[in-house]
Amino acid sequence: MIEIDGEQARVEPTQPGGGKADRPWWPPLGEGLRPRQPVVVIAGGFGSGKSELALNLCMGLQAGGERVRLVDLDIVKPFFRSRQARGFLAAAGIGLVAPEGELFHSDLPIVLPEIRSLLRQPDGVVVIDVGGDTAGSRVLSSLGDAFVSGGYELLVVLNTSRPFTRDVRGLVEMVRGIAAAGGLVPTGLVANTHLLGETRLELVLEGLGAVRETGALLGIPVRMLACSEKLARRLQPQAVGCPVLELRRVLREERLGGEWPLADEED
Amino acid sequence: MGCIMIFSGSEAAAKPRKLLMKGAEAIGEAAIRAGAKAYFCYPITPQTEVAEYLARRMPEVGGVFLQGESELAVANMLFGAAATGARVFTSTSSPGFSLMAEAMSYIAGAELPVVFINVMRCGPGLGGVLAAQSDYWQATRNSGHGDYRCPVLAPSSVQEAAELTLAAFELADRYRNPVIVLADGMIGQMMEPVMLEGLAAGEPVEKPWATQGCGGREPVVVKSLYLDPQVLERMNRRLAEKYAKMQTDEVQVELYNVRERHDLVVVAYGTMARICKTAIDRLGKEGLQVGLVRPITLFPFPVDAVHSAARHSAAGVVTVELSQGQMIDDVNLALGELGRSAFFGRSGGMVPTPDEVTRVFRDLVKRGAA
């Protein structure tokens, strides 16, 4: 037998140039991307990219000098949650609100009591990452009374590469389902179509088109387009028509082979 | 948001393209494409997404989705439904799989084609909900009582989970036998781009034994009860011949960086094999030749591939698992006169990093050289 040691979930912060850093460097959020309210709820289907978006927003806000807290309210699955970036967040000085001890790894319906007080008195910006689909958003309804009317943004993240949100019909159903389950009105849509490392620019734009159509049908603005830095550099701002959030991968699963799941993107 | 909407229907969905899917969803979709007509389930982490996916998809394709009151009920529903000749399956995770064991033995005894998906979590007992590979013995020997075995297919990517699910239905029909797809929690939960176009059922297998109404022919009986010992022994011998044929004809294995000579040979499956590949690539850059034998079928086990790769390995063989050492038994049987395998494993939901595995392999190579 061989003696071994190691951490279960490892997140490697990176900085420009690919070096590892104790305190990850992040660009501040551009004006159009900054939250309009002190509470930002990130909802969406499984695999839409909610957690990456939440982590990137937090990092960008922190870089801009905001006091930020991230609430991980994913109570529907025990894998690939924003809380896995706890070391990364701690290094960046961002507070994480998630169950501790062995309950950290559970998928039990735990809503920590401090979340209510944070919603009522945010003291900075509070980013809430909820679980996927309508099942994941249901937890919001239990906190309904704590949300200050008009004091939050509810962003629904949409990825048209997922099986049930491939078309406008599916996207509309997803947004409506999340609104109904959570009991909150979505204030914006986030176009985040991706196939992990196999994402191409055409796919991103095709997804944006479908999300725009969805927003027009539902009367909800497209709040932002999210895509990797590399692809964002190739976008023509006038063709996009909304702010672009350049995503940098945080929840990288390097255990599963090479750079999985973020392989080299198309140049 | 309360208005009526009319959709044209000619959406992107019609175009063949890759989708981003969880392993659990890809398994569900592959089963539909294999022509599965009924899915019975009882939810359990980390594979409830199979049920969630099929609760939507099965009605769309005219199939049956039924959540039973327990895994025991589910496994017995499978027996009844499979006896009609329809393609049927379930998915569960370790504790649920144990509960299905009794009926699985009956299904094997009655020679019914049923696909069981076990997305393993860590045990024993209720254990935890994180990924593990600790049901290897249970799956590859037999989960229930009696002299039976089942082919066991172990995917290491979401794409392969879909492909092996389809293959499981084909094998089940061909051998009139239950087939297990043994995935770990990582495969069930992680998302990867998947191409499902082209995944389709093969030629239908004749099922004269199926209870579909006599229609003028002699009645057939599907059972596992044989009170005459001579008859039962004959049946057991026939089953043994079937399992022997699987061992000859159905072995699937991936060889990664396997060459004439190695500094070390690794045997690993599923998620663990992917982590090993990363470590092997890193060591390759250091000039070390480490080969990987990845069993895709755990039963039948790729005995020859392991033995052949191990023949020219300076530091011998190491078996790597997300358990405390189960597949190592099969590796040692395969090695025979070549000696015994070293072992490295994590368990309880702990998944090693490539750094950790690289260090282990490097140490083993050093010891082999010494």
PDB file of C-alpha atoms in Angstrom, chain A:
ATOM      1  CA  MET A   1       0.000   0.000   0.000  1.00  0.00           C
ATOM      2  CA  ILE A   2       1.132   3.510  -0.667  1.00  0.00           C
ATOM      3  CA  GLU A   3       0.589   6.368   1.731  1.00  0.00           C
ATOM      4  CA  ILE A   4      -1.260   9.212   0.085  1.00  0.00           C
ATOM      5  CA  ASP A   5      -2.777  12.513   0.962  1.00  0.00           C
ATOM      6  CA  GLY A   6      -4.828  15.070  -0.893  1.00  0.00           C
ATOM      7  CA  GLU A   7      -7.915  17.230  -1.102  1.00  0.00           C
ATOM      8  CA  GLN A   8     -11.192  15.993  -2.518  1.00  0.00           C
ATOM      9  CA  ALA A   9     -12.096  18.979  -4.635  1.00  0.00           C
ATOM     10  CA  ARG A  10      -9.302  21.093  -5.947  1.00  0.00           C
ATOM     11  CA  VAL A  11      -9.622  24.370  -7.692  1.00  0.00           C
ATOM     12  CA  GLU A  12      -6.594  25.947  -9.253  1.00  0.00           C
ATOM     13  CA  PRO A  13      -6.737  29.718  -9.446  1.00  0.00           C
ATOM     14  CA  THR A  14      -4.977  31.028 -12.503  1.00  0.00           C
ATOM     15  CA  GLN A  15      -3.795  34.443 -13.567  1.00  0.00           C
ATOM     16  CA  PRO A  16      -2.865  35.858 -16.956  1.00  0.00           C
ATOM     17  CA  GLY A  17       0.046  33.874 -18.298  1.00  0.00           C
ATOM     18  CA  GLY A  18      -1.279  30.669 -16.762  1.00  0.00           C
ATOM     19  CA  GLY A  19       0.658  30.870 -13.488  1.00  0.00           C
ATOM     20  CA  LYS A  20      -0.929  29.775 -10.243  1.00  0.00           C
ATOM     21  CA  ALA A  21      -1.556  32.500  -7.723  1.00  0.00           C
ATOM     22  CA  ASP A  22      -2.482  32.601  -4.065  1.00  0.00           C
ATOM     23  CA  ARG A  23      -4.702  35.561  -4.755  1.00  0.00           C
ATOM     24  CA  PRO A  24      -6.208  35.253  -8.222  1.00  0.00           C
ATOM     25  CA  TRP A  25      -6.172  38.327 -10.419  1.00  0.00           C
ATOM     26  CA  TRP A  26      -9.450  39.337 -12.058  1.00  0.00           C
ATOM     27  CA  PRO A  27     -10.531  42.296 -14.199  1.00  0.00           C
ATOM     28  CA  PRO A  28     -13.193  44.547 -12.607  1.00  0.00           C
ATOM     29  CA  LEU A  29     -16.690  44.321 -14.108  1.00  0.00           C
ATOM     30  CA  GLY A  30     -17.498  46.787 -16.865  1.00  0.00           C
ATOM     31  CA  GLU A  31     -20.196  49.376 -16.202  1.00  0.00           C
ATOM     32  CA  GLY A  32     -22.991  47.583 -18.047  1.00  0.00           C
ATOM     33  CA  LEU A  33     -22.317  44.386 -16.137  1.00  0.00           C
ATOM     34  CA  ARG A  34     -22.420  45.812 -12.638  1.00  0.00           C
ATOM     35  CA  PRO A  35     -25.463  44.743 -10.593  1.00  0.00           C
ATOM     36  CA  ARG A  36     -28.294  47.216 -10.519  1.00  0.00           C
ATOM     37  CA  GLN A  37     -29.458  45.938  -7.149  1.00  0.00           C
ATOM     38  CA  PRO A  38     -27.613  44.747  -4.035  1.00  0.00           C
ATOM     39  CA  VAL A  39     -28.939  41.181  -4.387  1.00  0.00           C
ATOM     40  CA  VAL A  40     -28.292  39.190  -7.562  1.00  0.00           C
ATOM     41  CA  VAL A  41     -29.923  35.782  -7.879  1.00  0.00           C
ATOM     42  CA  ILE A  42     -28.471  33.484 -10.530  1.00  0.00           C
ATOM     43  CA  ALA A  43     -30.882  30.784 -11.690  1.00  0.00           C
ATOM     44  CA  GLY A  44     -31.112  28.586 -14.774  1.00  0.00           C
ATOM     45  CA  GLY A  45     -31.134  25.055 -16.026  1.00  0.00           C
ATOM     46  CA  PHE A  46     -28.584  22.428 -15.015  1.00  0.00           C
ATOM     47  CA  GLY A  47     -25.481  22.987 -17.089  1.00  0.00           C
ATOM     48  CA  SER A  48     -26.432  26.519 -18.059  1.00  0.00           C
ATOM     49  CA  GLY A  49     -23.283  27.805 -16.356  1.00  0.00           C
ATOM     50  CA  LYS A  50     -24.851  29.416 -13.286  1.00  0.00           C
ATOM     51  CA  SER A  51     -22.021  28.659 -10.915  1.00  0.00           C
ATOM     52  CA  GLU A  52     -19.284  29.884 -13.254  1.00  0.00           C
ATOM     53  CA  LEU A  53     -21.297  33.037 -13.885  1.00  0.00           C
ATOM     54  CA  ALA A  54     -21.854  33.609 -10.159  1.00  0.00           C
ATOM     55  CA  LEU A  55     -18.152  33.101  -9.419  1.00  0.00           C
ATOM     56  CA  ASN A  56     -17.091  35.412 -12.240  1.00  0.00           C
ATOM     57  CA  LEU A  57     -19.509  38.142 -11.147  1.00  0.00           C
ATOM     58  CA  CYS A  58     -18.209  37.896  -7.592  1.00  0.00           C
ATOM     59  CA  MET A  59     -14.597  38.089  -8.717  1.00  0.00           C
ATOM     60  CA  GLY A  60     -15.260  41.053 -11.008  1.00  0.00           C
ATOM     61  CA  LEU A  61     -17.147  42.901  -8.289  1.00  0.00           C
ATOM     62  CA  GLN A  62     -14.445  42.229  -5.725  1.00  0.00           C
ATOM     63  CA  ALA A  63     -11.825  43.483  -8.189  1.00  0.00           C
ATOM     64  CA  GLY A  64     -13.856  46.669  -8.506  1.00  0.00           C
ATOM     65  CA  GLY A  65     -13.648  47.231  -4.771  1.00  0.00           C
ATOM     66  CA  GLU A  66     -17.116  45.947  -3.777  1.00  0.00           C
ATOM     67  CA  ARG A  67     -17.768  43.938  -0.643  1.00  0.00           C
ATOM     68  CA  VAL A  68     -19.169  40.661  -2.031  1.00  0.00           C
ATOM     69  CA  ARG A  69     -20.688  37.556  -0.579  1.00  0.00           C
ATOM     70  CA  LEU A  70     -21.583  34.403  -2.516  1.00  0.00           C
ATOM     71  CA  VAL A  71     -24.466  32.295  -1.248  1.00  0.00           C
ATOM     72  CA  ASP A  72     -24.436  28.716  -2.576  1.00  0.00           C
ATOM     73  CA  LEU A  73     -28.103  27.733  -2.460  1.00  0.00           C
ATOM     74  CA  ASP A  74     -27.739  24.626  -4.621  1.00  0.00           C
ATOM     75  CA  ILE A  75     -29.557  22.022  -2.586  1.00  0.00           C
ATOM     76  CA  VAL A  76     -30.404  19.632  -5.394  1.00  0.00           C
ATOM     77  CA  LYS A  77     -27.091  18.048  -6.328  1.00  0.00           C
ATOM     78  CA  PRO A  78     -23.896  17.278  -4.451  1.00  0.00           C
ATOM     79  CA  PHE A  79     -21.473  17.740  -7.378  1.00  0.00           C
ATOM     80  CA  PHE A  80     -20.003  20.685  -9.308  1.00  0.00           C
ATOM     81  CA  ARG A  81     -21.279  23.494  -7.073  1.00  0.00           C
ATOM     82  CA  SER A  82     -19.810  26.954  -6.520  1.00  0.00           C
ATOM     83  CA  ARG A  83     -18.932  25.983  -2.938  1.00  0.00           C
ATOM     84  CA  GLN A  84     -16.211  23.755  -4.401  1.00  0.00           C
ATOM     85  CA  ALA A  85     -14.326  26.983  -5.075  1.00  0.00           C
ATOM     86  CA  ARG A  86     -14.169  27.778  -1.371  1.00  0.00           C
ATOM     87  CA  GLY A  87     -10.363  27.933  -1.280  1.00  0.00           C
ATOM     88  CA  PHE A  88     -10.343  30.116  -4.365  1.00  0.00           C
ATOM     89  CA  LEU A  89     -12.974  32.456  -2.905  1.00  0.00           C
ATOM     90  CA  ALA A  90     -11.173  32.636   0.423  1.00  0.00           C
ATOM     91  CA  ALA A  91      -7.943  33.582  -1.367  1.00  0.00           C
ATOM     92  CA  ALA A  92      -9.831  36.342  -3.151  1.00  0.00           C
ATOM     93  CA  GLY A  93     -11.374  37.590   0.090  1.00  0.00           C
ATOM     94  CA  ILE A  94     -14.945  36.727  -0.926  1.00  0.00           C
ATOM     95  CA  GLY A  95     -17.228  35.389   1.788  1.00  0.00           C
ATOM     96  CA  LEU A  96     -18.944  32.077   1.001  1.00  0.00           C
ATOM     97  CA  VAL A  97     -22.254  31.216   2.621  1.00  0.00           C
ATOM     98  CA  ALA A  98     -22.742  27.430   2.443  1.00  0.00           C
ATOM     99  CA  PRO A  99     -23.252  24.646   4.983  1.00  0.00           C
ATOM    100  CA  GLU A 100     -20.111  23.622   6.814  1.00  0.00           C
ATOM    101  CA  GLY A 101     -18.705  20.404   8.166  1.00  0.00           C
ATOM    102  CA  GLU A 102     -19.984  17.165   6.641  1.00  0.00           C
ATOM    103  CA  LEU A 103     -23.136  18.958   5.454  1.00  0.00           C
ATOM    104  CA  PHE A 104     -20.887  20.807   2.980  1.00  0.00           C
ATOM    105  CA  HIS A 105     -21.070  17.682   0.792  1.00  0.00           C
ATOM    106  CA  SER A 106     -24.790  17.015   1.223  1.00  0.00           C
ATOM    107  CA  ASP A 107     -27.681  17.727  -1.107  1.00  0.00           C
ATOM    108  CA  LEU A 108     -30.067  18.233   1.810  1.00  0.00           C
ATOM    109  CA  PRO A 109     -32.578  21.106   1.781  1.00  0.00           C
ATOM    110  CA  ILE A 110     -30.547  23.315   4.124  1.00  0.00           C
ATOM    111  CA  VAL A 111     -31.255  27.057   4.044  1.00  0.00           C
ATOM    112  CA  LEU A 112     -28.874  28.749   6.440  1.00  0.00           C
ATOM    113  CA  PRO A 113     -30.561  31.328   8.707  1.00  0.00           C
ATOM    114  CA  GLU A 114     -28.023  34.072   7.876  1.00  0.00           C
ATOM    115  CA  ILE A 115     -29.295  34.137   4.287  1.00  0.00           C
ATOM    116  CA  ARG A 116     -32.482  35.882   5.418  1.00  0.00           C
ATOM    117  CA  SER A 117     -30.584  38.631   7.199  1.00  0.00           C
ATOM    118  CA  LEU A 118     -28.263  39.035   4.204  1.00  0.00           C
ATOM    119  CA  LEU A 119     -31.249  39.501   1.906  1.00  0.00           C
ATOM    120  CA  ARG A 120     -32.767  42.130   4.186  1.00  0.00           C
ATOM    121  CA  GLN A 121     -29.499  43.963   4.860  1.00  0.00           C
ATOM    122  CA  PRO A 122     -27.065  43.061   2.092  1.00  0.00           C
ATOM    123  CA  ASP A 123     -24.169  45.353   3.186  1.00  0.00           C
ATOM    124  CA  GLY A 124     -22.414  45.175  -0.179  1.00  0.00           C
ATOM    125  CA  VAL A 125     -23.455  42.831  -2.979  1.00  0.00           C
ATOM    126  CA  VAL A 126     -24.911  39.376  -2.339  1.00  0.00           C
ATOM    127  CA  VAL A 127     -24.746  36.922  -5.230  1.00  0.00           C
ATOM    128  CA  ILE A 128     -26.989  33.882  -4.823  1.00  0.00           C
ATOM    129  CA  ASP A 129     -26.258  30.763  -6.868  1.00  0.00           C
ATOM    130  CA  VAL A 130     -29.337  28.531  -6.815  1.00  0.00           C
ATOM    131  CA  GLY A 131     -29.632  24.935  -8.051  1.00  0.00           C
ATOM    132  CA  GLY A 132     -30.605  23.958 -11.569  1.00  0.00           C
ATOM    133  CA  ASP A 133     -34.004  23.846 -13.272  1.00  0.00           C
ATOM    134  CA  THR A 134     -37.284  24.465 -11.528  1.00  0.00           C
ATOM    135  CA  ALA A 135     -36.334  21.969  -8.821  1.00  0.00           C
ATOM    136  CA  GLY A 136     -33.327  24.075  -7.893  1.00  0.00           C
ATOM    137  CA  SER A 137     -35.223  27.372  -7.976  1.00  0.00           C
ATOM    138  CA  ARG A 138     -37.960  26.152  -5.662  1.00  0.00           C
ATOM    139  CA  VAL A 139     -35.821  27.067  -2.651  1.00  0.00           C
ATOM    140  CA  LEU A 140     -36.325  30.753  -3.525  1.00  0.00           C
ATOM    141  CA  SER A 141     -40.014  30.522  -2.694  1.00  0.00           C
ATOM    142  CA  SER A 142     -39.146  29.631   0.899  1.00  0.00           C
ATOM    143  CA  LEU A 143     -37.214  32.898   1.121  1.00  0.00           C
ATOM    144  CA  GLY A 144     -39.841  34.972  -0.687  1.00  0.00           C
ATOM    145  CA  ASP A 145     -40.692  37.138   2.318  1.00  0.00           C
ATOM    146  CA  ALA A 146     -37.021  38.050   2.813  1.00  0.00           C
ATOM    147  CA  PHE A 147     -36.546  39.498  -0.680  1.00  0.00           C
ATOM    148  CA  VAL A 148     -37.008  43.265  -0.656  1.00  0.00           C
ATOM    149  CA  SER A 149     -39.397  44.241  -3.424  1.00  0.00           C
ATOM    150  CA  GLY A 150     -37.415  45.828  -6.260  1.00  0.00           C
ATOM    151  CA  GLY A 151     -34.189  45.200  -4.378  1.00  0.00           C
ATOM    152  CA  TYR A 152     -32.938  42.241  -6.367  1.00  0.00           C
ATOM    153  CA  GLU A 153     -32.035  41.092  -9.828  1.00  0.00           C
ATOM    154  CA  LEU A 154     -33.069  37.590 -10.880  1.00  0.00           C
ATOM    155  CA  LEU A 155     -30.955  36.537 -13.833  1.00  0.00           C
ATOM    156  CA  VAL A 156     -31.862  33.353 -15.692  1.00  0.00           C
ATOM    157  CA  VAL A 157     -28.861  31.775 -17.404  1.00  0.00           C
ATOM    158  CA  LEU A 158     -29.660  29.967 -20.654  1.00  0.00           C
ATOM    159  CA  ASN A 159     -27.605  27.492 -22.669  1.00  0.00           C
ATOM    160  CA  THR A 160     -29.087  26.302 -25.952  1.00  0.00           C
ATOM    161  CA  SER A 161     -26.734  23.301 -26.040  1.00  0.00           C
ATOM    162  CA  ARG A 162     -28.704  21.614 -23.254  1.00  0.00           C
ATOM    163  CA  PRO A 163     -31.291  19.000 -24.222  1.00  0.00           C
ATOM    164  CA  PHE A 164     -34.447  20.776 -23.025  1.00  0.00           C
ATOM    165  CA  THR A 165     -33.477  24.353 -23.939  1.00  0.00           C
ATOM    166  CA  ARG A 166     -32.367  23.815 -27.518  1.00  0.00           C
ATOM    167  CA  ASP A 167     -35.059  26.074 -28.945  1.00  0.00           C
ATOM    168  CA  VAL A 168     -37.200  29.073 -28.050  1.00  0.00           C
ATOM    169  CA  ARG A 169     -40.034  26.857 -26.882  1.00  0.00           C
ATOM    170  CA  GLY A 170     -37.746  25.123 -24.376  1.00  0.00           C
ATOM    171  CA  LEU A 171     -36.164  28.414 -23.282  1.00  0.00           C
ATOM    172  CA  VAL A 172     -39.555  29.995 -22.623  1.00  0.00           C
ATOM    173  CA  GLU A 173     -40.632  26.945 -20.649  1.00  0.00           C
ATOM    174  CA  MET A 174     -37.440  27.073 -18.585  1.00  0.00           C
ATOM    175  CA  VAL A 175     -37.771  30.791 -17.742  1.00  0.00           C
ATOM    176  CA  ARG A 176     -41.441  30.424 -16.877  1.00  0.00           C
ATOM    177  CA  GLY A 177     -40.801  27.315 -14.808  1.00  0.00           C
ATOM    178  CA  ILE A 178     -38.079  29.023 -12.788  1.00  0.00           C
ATOM    179  CA  ALA A 179     -40.267  32.080 -12.221  1.00  0.00           C
ATOM    180  CA  ALA A 180     -43.191  29.926 -11.098  1.00  0.00           C
ATOM    181  CA  ALA A 181     -41.130  27.643  -8.856  1.00  0.00           C
ATOM    182  CA  GLY A 182     -39.161  30.444  -7.233  1.00  0.00           C
ATOM    183  CA  GLY A 183     -42.046  32.886  -6.936  1.00  0.00           C
ATOM    184  CA  LEU A 184     -39.821  35.725  -8.176  1.00  0.00           C
ATOM    185  CA  VAL A 185     -40.029  37.630 -11.446  1.00  0.00           C
ATOM    186  CA  PRO A 186     -36.922  37.291 -13.632  1.00  0.00           C
ATOM    187  CA  THR A 187     -35.372  40.680 -14.347  1.00  0.00           C
ATOM    188  CA  GLY A 188     -32.902  39.610 -17.020  1.00  0.00           C
ATOM    189  CA  LEU A 189     -31.713  36.751 -19.222  1.00  0.00           C
ATOM    190  CA  VAL A 190     -28.097  35.695 -19.649  1.00  0.00           C
ATOM    191  CA  ALA A 191     -27.142  34.076 -22.950  1.00  0.00           C
ATOM    192  CA  ASN A 192     -24.481  31.516 -22.096  1.00  0.00           C
ATOM    193  CA  THR A 193     -24.626  28.889 -24.818  1.00  0.00           C
ATOM    194  CA  HIS A 194     -21.604  26.650 -24.569  1.00  0.00           C
ATOM    195  CA  LEU A 195     -20.286  23.139 -25.126  1.00  0.00           C
ATOM    196  CA  LEU A 196     -17.446  23.467 -22.624  1.00  0.00           C
ATOM    197  CA  GLY A 197     -14.161  23.284 -24.529  1.00  0.00           C
ATOM    198  CA  GLU A 198     -15.895  22.686 -27.855  1.00  0.00           C
ATOM    199  CA  THR A 199     -17.696  26.038 -27.913  1.00  0.00           C
ATOM    200  CA  ARG A 200     -17.499  27.892 -31.200  1.00  0.00           C
ATOM    201  CA  LEU A 201     -18.365  31.489 -31.932  1.00  0.00           C
ATOM    202  CA  GLU A 202     -21.249  30.558 -34.240  1.00  0.00           C
ATOM    203  CA  LEU A 203     -22.774  28.513 -31.441  1.00  0.00           C
ATOM    204  CA  VAL A 204     -22.527  31.445 -29.024  1.00  0.00           C
ATOM    205  CA  LEU A 205     -24.225  33.764 -31.511  1.00  0.00           C
ATOM    206  CA  GLU A 206     -26.902  31.211 -32.402  1.00  0.00           C
ATOM    207  CA  GLY A 207     -27.651  30.883 -28.686  1.00  0.00           C
ATOM    208  CA  LEU A 208     -27.789  34.659 -28.267  1.00  0.00           C
ATOM    209  CA  GLY A 209     -30.329  34.861 -31.088  1.00  0.00           C
ATOM    210  CA  ALA A 210     -32.600  32.307 -29.431  1.00  0.00           C
ATOM    211  CA  VAL A 211     -32.277  34.025 -26.039  1.00  0.00           C
ATOM    212  CA  ARG A 212     -33.111  37.387 -27.625  1.00  0.00           C
ATOM    213  CA  GLU A 213     -36.229  35.894 -29.165  1.00  0.00           C
ATOM    214  CA  THR A 214     -37.151  34.380 -25.806  1.00  0.00           C
ATOM    215  CA  GLY A 215     -36.660  37.728 -24.077  1.00  0.00           C
ATOM    216  CA  ALA A 216     -38.841  39.469 -26.665  1.00  0.00           C
ATOM    217  CA  LEU A 217     -41.633  36.923 -26.205  1.00  0.00           C
ATOM    218  CA  LEU A 218     -41.530  37.155 -22.429  1.00  0.00           C
ATOM    219  CA  GLY A 219     -40.811  40.876 -22.121  1.00  0.00           C
ATOM    220  CA  ILE A 220     -37.537  40.260 -20.257  1.00  0.00           C
ATOM    221  CA  PRO A 221     -34.362  42.052 -21.367  1.00  0.00           C
ATOM    222  CA  VAL A 222     -31.188  40.166 -22.305  1.00  0.00           C
ATOM    223  CA  ARG A 223     -28.987  41.375 -19.463  1.00  0.00           C
ATOM    224  CA  MET A 224     -25.701  40.056 -20.813  1.00  0.00           C
ATOM    225  CA  LEU A 225     -23.937  37.582 -23.048  1.00  0.00           C
ATOM    226  CA  ALA A 226     -21.376  35.391 -21.336  1.00  0.00           C
ATOM    227  CA  CYS A 227     -18.599  33.543 -23.116  1.00  0.00           C
ATOM    228  CA  SER A 228     -14.918  32.734 -22.728  1.00  0.00           C
ATOM    229  CA  GLU A 229     -12.393  35.551 -22.960  1.00  0.00           C
ATOM    230  CA  LYS A 230     -11.005  34.025 -26.121  1.00  0.00           C
ATOM    231  CA  LEU A 231     -14.330  34.040 -27.958  1.00  0.00           C
ATOM    232  CA  ALA A 232     -15.327  37.428 -26.522  1.00  0.00           C
ATOM    233  CA  ARG A 233     -12.332  38.994 -28.257  1.00  0.00           C
ATOM    234  CA  ARG A 234     -13.786  37.906 -31.591  1.00  0.00           C
ATOM    235  CA  LEU A 235     -17.235  39.392 -31.003  1.00  0.00           C
ATOM    236  CA  GLN A 236     -18.293  42.571 -32.740  1.00  0.00           C
ATOM    237  CA  PRO A 237     -19.916  44.701 -30.009  1.00  0.00           C
ATOM    238  CA  GLN A 238     -22.486  46.251 -32.352  1.00  0.00           C
ATOM    239  CA  ALA A 239     -23.703  42.778 -33.369  1.00  0.00           C
ATOM    240  CA  VAL A 240     -24.161  41.684 -29.767  1.00  0.00           C
ATOM    241  CA  GLY A 241     -26.374  44.478 -28.484  1.00  0.00           C
ATOM    242  CA  CYS A 242     -25.846  43.746 -24.781  1.00  0.00           C
ATOM    243  CA  PRO A 243     -22.919  43.783 -22.336  1.00  0.00           C
ATOM    244  CA  VAL A 244     -20.483  40.858 -22.656  1.00  0.00           C
ATOM    245  CA  LEU A 245     -19.133  39.080 -19.594  1.00  0.00           C
ATOM    246  CA  GLU A 246     -15.806  37.442 -20.355  1.00  0.00           C
ATOM    247  CA  LEU A 247     -15.832  34.213 -18.398  1.00  0.00           C
ATOM    248  CA  ARG A 248     -12.706  32.732 -16.898  1.00  0.00           C
ATOM    249  CA  ARG A 249     -13.068  29.157 -15.861  1.00  0.00           C
ATOM    250  CA  VAL A 250     -12.977  28.593 -12.101  1.00  0.00           C
ATOM    251  CA  LEU A 251     -14.530  25.163 -11.520  1.00  0.00           C
ATOM    252  CA  ARG A 252     -12.031  23.365 -13.708  1.00  0.00           C
ATOM    253  CA  GLU A 253     -12.089  19.612 -13.253  1.00  0.00           C
ATOM    254  CA  GLU A 254      -8.501  18.873 -14.051  1.00  0.00           C
ATOM    255  CA  ARG A 255      -8.760  15.382 -12.581  1.00  0.00           C
ATOM    256  CA  LEU A 256     -10.687  14.060 -15.537  1.00  0.00           C
ATOM    257  CA  GLY A 257      -7.994  14.198 -18.121  1.00  0.00           C
ATOM    258  CA  GLY A 258      -5.765  16.928 -19.427  1.00  0.00           C
ATOM    259  CA  GLU A 259      -7.550  20.217 -19.372  1.00  0.00           C
ATOM    260  CA  TRP A 260     -10.971  18.656 -19.172  1.00  0.00           C
ATOM    261  CA  PRO A 261     -13.553  19.973 -19.449  1.00  0.00           C
ATOM    262  CA  LEU A 262     -12.078  23.124 -20.941  1.00  0.00           C
ATOM    263  CA  ALA A 263     -10.049  21.854 -23.864  1.00  0.00           C
ATOM    264  CA  ASP A 264      -8.490  24.280 -26.292  1.00  0.00           C
ATOM    265  CA  GLU A 265     -11.088  26.434 -27.865  1.00  0.00           C
ATOM    266  CA  GLU A 266     -11.239  27.290 -31.482  1.00  0.00           C
ATOM    267  CA  ASP A 267      -8.764  30.003 -32.362  1.00  0.00           C
TER     268      ASP A 267
END
